Tab-separated table of C-alpha atoms in Angstrom:
chain	number	residue	atom	x	y	z
A	160	UNK	CA	21.695	-5.609	-9.451
A	161	UNK	CA	18.239	-4.453	-7.901
A	162	UNK	CA	17.914	-1.034	-7.192
A	163	UNK	CA	14.791	0.435	-4.512
A	164	UNK	CA	14.084	4.113	-5.099
A	165	UNK	CA	12.322	5.553	-2.202
A	166	UNK	CA	10.191	8.939	-2.118
A	167	UNK	CA	7.672	10.617	-0.412
A	168	UNK	CA	9.678	11.818	2.629
A	169	UNK	CA	9.459	15.191	4.338
A	170	UNK	CA	8.592	18.229	6.944
A	171	UNK	CA	5.115	17.937	8.392
A	172	UNK	CA	3.208	18.855	11.675
A	173	UNK	CA	2.370	16.386	14.547
A	174	UNK	CA	-1.255	14.914	13.635
A	175	UNK	CA	-0.310	15.240	9.410
A	176	UNK	CA	0.075	12.552	7.098
A	177	UNK	CA	2.806	11.075	4.771
A	178	UNK	CA	3.013	8.493	2.231
A	179	UNK	CA	6.253	6.657	1.304
A	180	UNK	CA	6.850	4.849	-1.869
A	181	UNK	CA	9.378	2.888	-2.989
A	182	UNK	CA	10.153	1.028	-6.263
A	183	UNK	CA	12.661	-1.617	-7.417
A	184	UNK	CA	13.843	-1.815	-10.714
A	185	UNK	CA	16.915	-4.347	-12.520
A	186	UNK	CA	17.100	-7.728	-12.834
A	187	UNK	CA	14.177	-9.092	-10.551
A	188	UNK	CA	13.067	-12.790	-10.869
A	189	UNK	CA	10.945	-12.592	-7.691
A	190	UNK	CA	10.459	-10.920	-4.624
A	191	UNK	CA	9.840	-12.098	-1.050
A	192	UNK	CA	9.251	-10.107	1.953
A	193	UNK	CA	9.306	-6.306	2.084
A	194	UNK	CA	9.324	-3.704	4.739
A	195	UNK	CA	10.096	-0.595	5.992
A	196	UNK	CA	12.788	0.453	8.865
A	197	UNK	CA	13.799	3.468	10.748
A	198	UNK	CA	16.583	4.991	12.710
A	199	UNK	CA	16.685	8.130	14.661
A	200	UNK	CA	19.390	9.710	16.276
A	201	UNK	CA	21.035	8.139	19.147
A	202	UNK	CA	18.583	4.561	18.488
A	203	UNK	CA	18.921	1.317	16.943
A	204	UNK	CA	17.312	0.948	13.404
A	205	UNK	CA	13.812	-0.489	14.178
A	206	UNK	CA	11.592	-2.270	12.008
A	207	UNK	CA	8.698	-0.157	10.986
A	208	UNK	CA	6.304	-2.342	9.178
A	209	UNK	CA	6.561	-5.745	6.744
A	210	UNK	CA	5.170	-7.639	4.328
A	211	UNK	CA	5.310	-10.899	2.860
A	212	UNK	CA	4.558	-12.303	-0.712
A	213	UNK	CA	1.261	-12.992	0.063
A	214	UNK	CA	-0.086	-10.055	1.967
A	215	UNK	CA	0.355	-10.620	5.772
A	216	UNK	CA	1.304	-7.988	7.426
A	217	UNK	CA	3.870	-7.300	10.912
A	218	UNK	CA	4.109	-3.630	12.440
A	219	UNK	CA	6.250	-2.512	15.145
A	220	UNK	CA	4.721	-1.558	18.324
A	221	UNK	CA	4.887	2.207	18.187
A	222	UNK	CA	2.787	2.377	14.940
A	223	UNK	CA	0.106	-0.050	15.115
A	224	UNK	CA	-3.153	1.476	14.387
A	225	UNK	CA	-1.699	4.737	12.458
A	226	UNK	CA	0.932	2.931	9.604
A	227	UNK	CA	-0.273	0.754	7.013
A	228	UNK	CA	1.859	-0.961	4.600
A	229	UNK	CA	1.266	-2.331	1.142
A	230	UNK	CA	2.605	-3.493	-2.123
A	231	UNK	CA	1.877	-4.025	-5.577
A	232	UNK	CA	3.829	-6.860	-6.643
A	233	UNK	CA	2.631	-6.548	-10.705
A	234	UNK	CA	4.997	-3.153	-10.376
A	235	UNK	CA	7.440	-4.162	-7.633
A	236	UNK	CA	6.600	-1.158	-5.326
A	237	UNK	CA	5.990	-1.193	-1.458
A	238	UNK	CA	4.291	1.786	0.082
A	239	UNK	CA	4.140	3.040	3.813
A	240	UNK	CA	0.512	5.353	4.471
A	241	UNK	CA	1.687	7.243	7.969
A	242	UNK	CA	-1.225	8.654	9.826
A	243	UNK	CA	-1.625	10.652	12.950
A	244	UNK	CA	2.809	11.602	13.056
A	245	UNK	CA	4.028	12.272	16.121
A	246	UNK	CA	7.705	14.063	17.004
A	247	UNK	CA	8.143	10.166	17.707
A	248	UNK	CA	8.270	9.182	14.473
A	249	UNK	CA	10.679	11.820	13.137
A	250	UNK	CA	13.803	9.299	11.451
A	251	UNK	CA	15.525	8.248	8.115
A	252	UNK	CA	13.412	5.717	6.772
A	253	UNK	CA	14.294	2.582	4.112
A	254	UNK	CA	12.936	0.560	2.204
A	255	UNK	CA	13.650	-3.240	1.809
A	256	UNK	CA	13.067	-5.946	-0.405
A	257	UNK	CA	14.491	-9.369	-0.563
A	258	UNK	CA	14.788	-10.551	-3.691
A	259	UNK	CA	16.149	-13.136	-6.284
A	260	UNK	CA	18.382	-11.764	-9.219
A	261	UNK	CA	20.838	-12.907	-11.208
A	262	UNK	CA	21.232	-13.236	-14.900
A	263	UNK	CA	20.867	-16.615	-17.121
A	264	UNK	CA	20.459	-19.851	-15.246
A	265	UNK	CA	23.048	-17.993	-12.520
A	266	UNK	CA	20.909	-16.891	-9.645
A	267	UNK	CA	21.145	-15.280	-6.011
A	268	UNK	CA	19.121	-14.133	-3.154
A	269	UNK	CA	19.697	-11.074	-1.528
A	270	UNK	CA	18.310	-8.014	0.847
A	271	UNK	CA	17.983	-4.785	-1.308
A	272	UNK	CA	17.841	-1.366	0.286
A	273	UNK	CA	17.037	1.865	-0.585
A	274	UNK	CA	18.936	5.007	0.376
A	275	UNK	CA	16.811	5.846	2.986
A	276	UNK	CA	14.466	9.335	3.304
A	277	UNK	CA	14.167	11.549	5.974
A	278	UNK	CA	10.840	11.910	7.724
A	279	UNK	CA	10.872	15.352	10.284
A	280	UNK	CA	7.857	15.654	12.071
A	281	UNK	CA	7.244	19.068	14.190
A	282	UNK	CA	6.057	19.532	17.488
């Protein structure tokens, strides 16, 4: 079983910065795509940023130029640097990792999710 634990959320003002981190633990044979999603009250969950094992990135239109995703394959962590925060960024942010886990020679691949961390940006 693989667990993801997020940290770094909190309450900030418009224009401030936050850095979210997510650490994966457990039996991990390999990690493929990783990413961050968010969901605001009354809205659908949306992709914020994603990064492949090779380092290719993809960002949601509303955060391009302000957010940066990165990963450390040796430590099984993924981070999200958020700059120039706006009230519209207020949401619960969750990290995701596509992992290969299992025991002995019986292995399987699935999406692991963190519990979510609240980011609130006051106007």
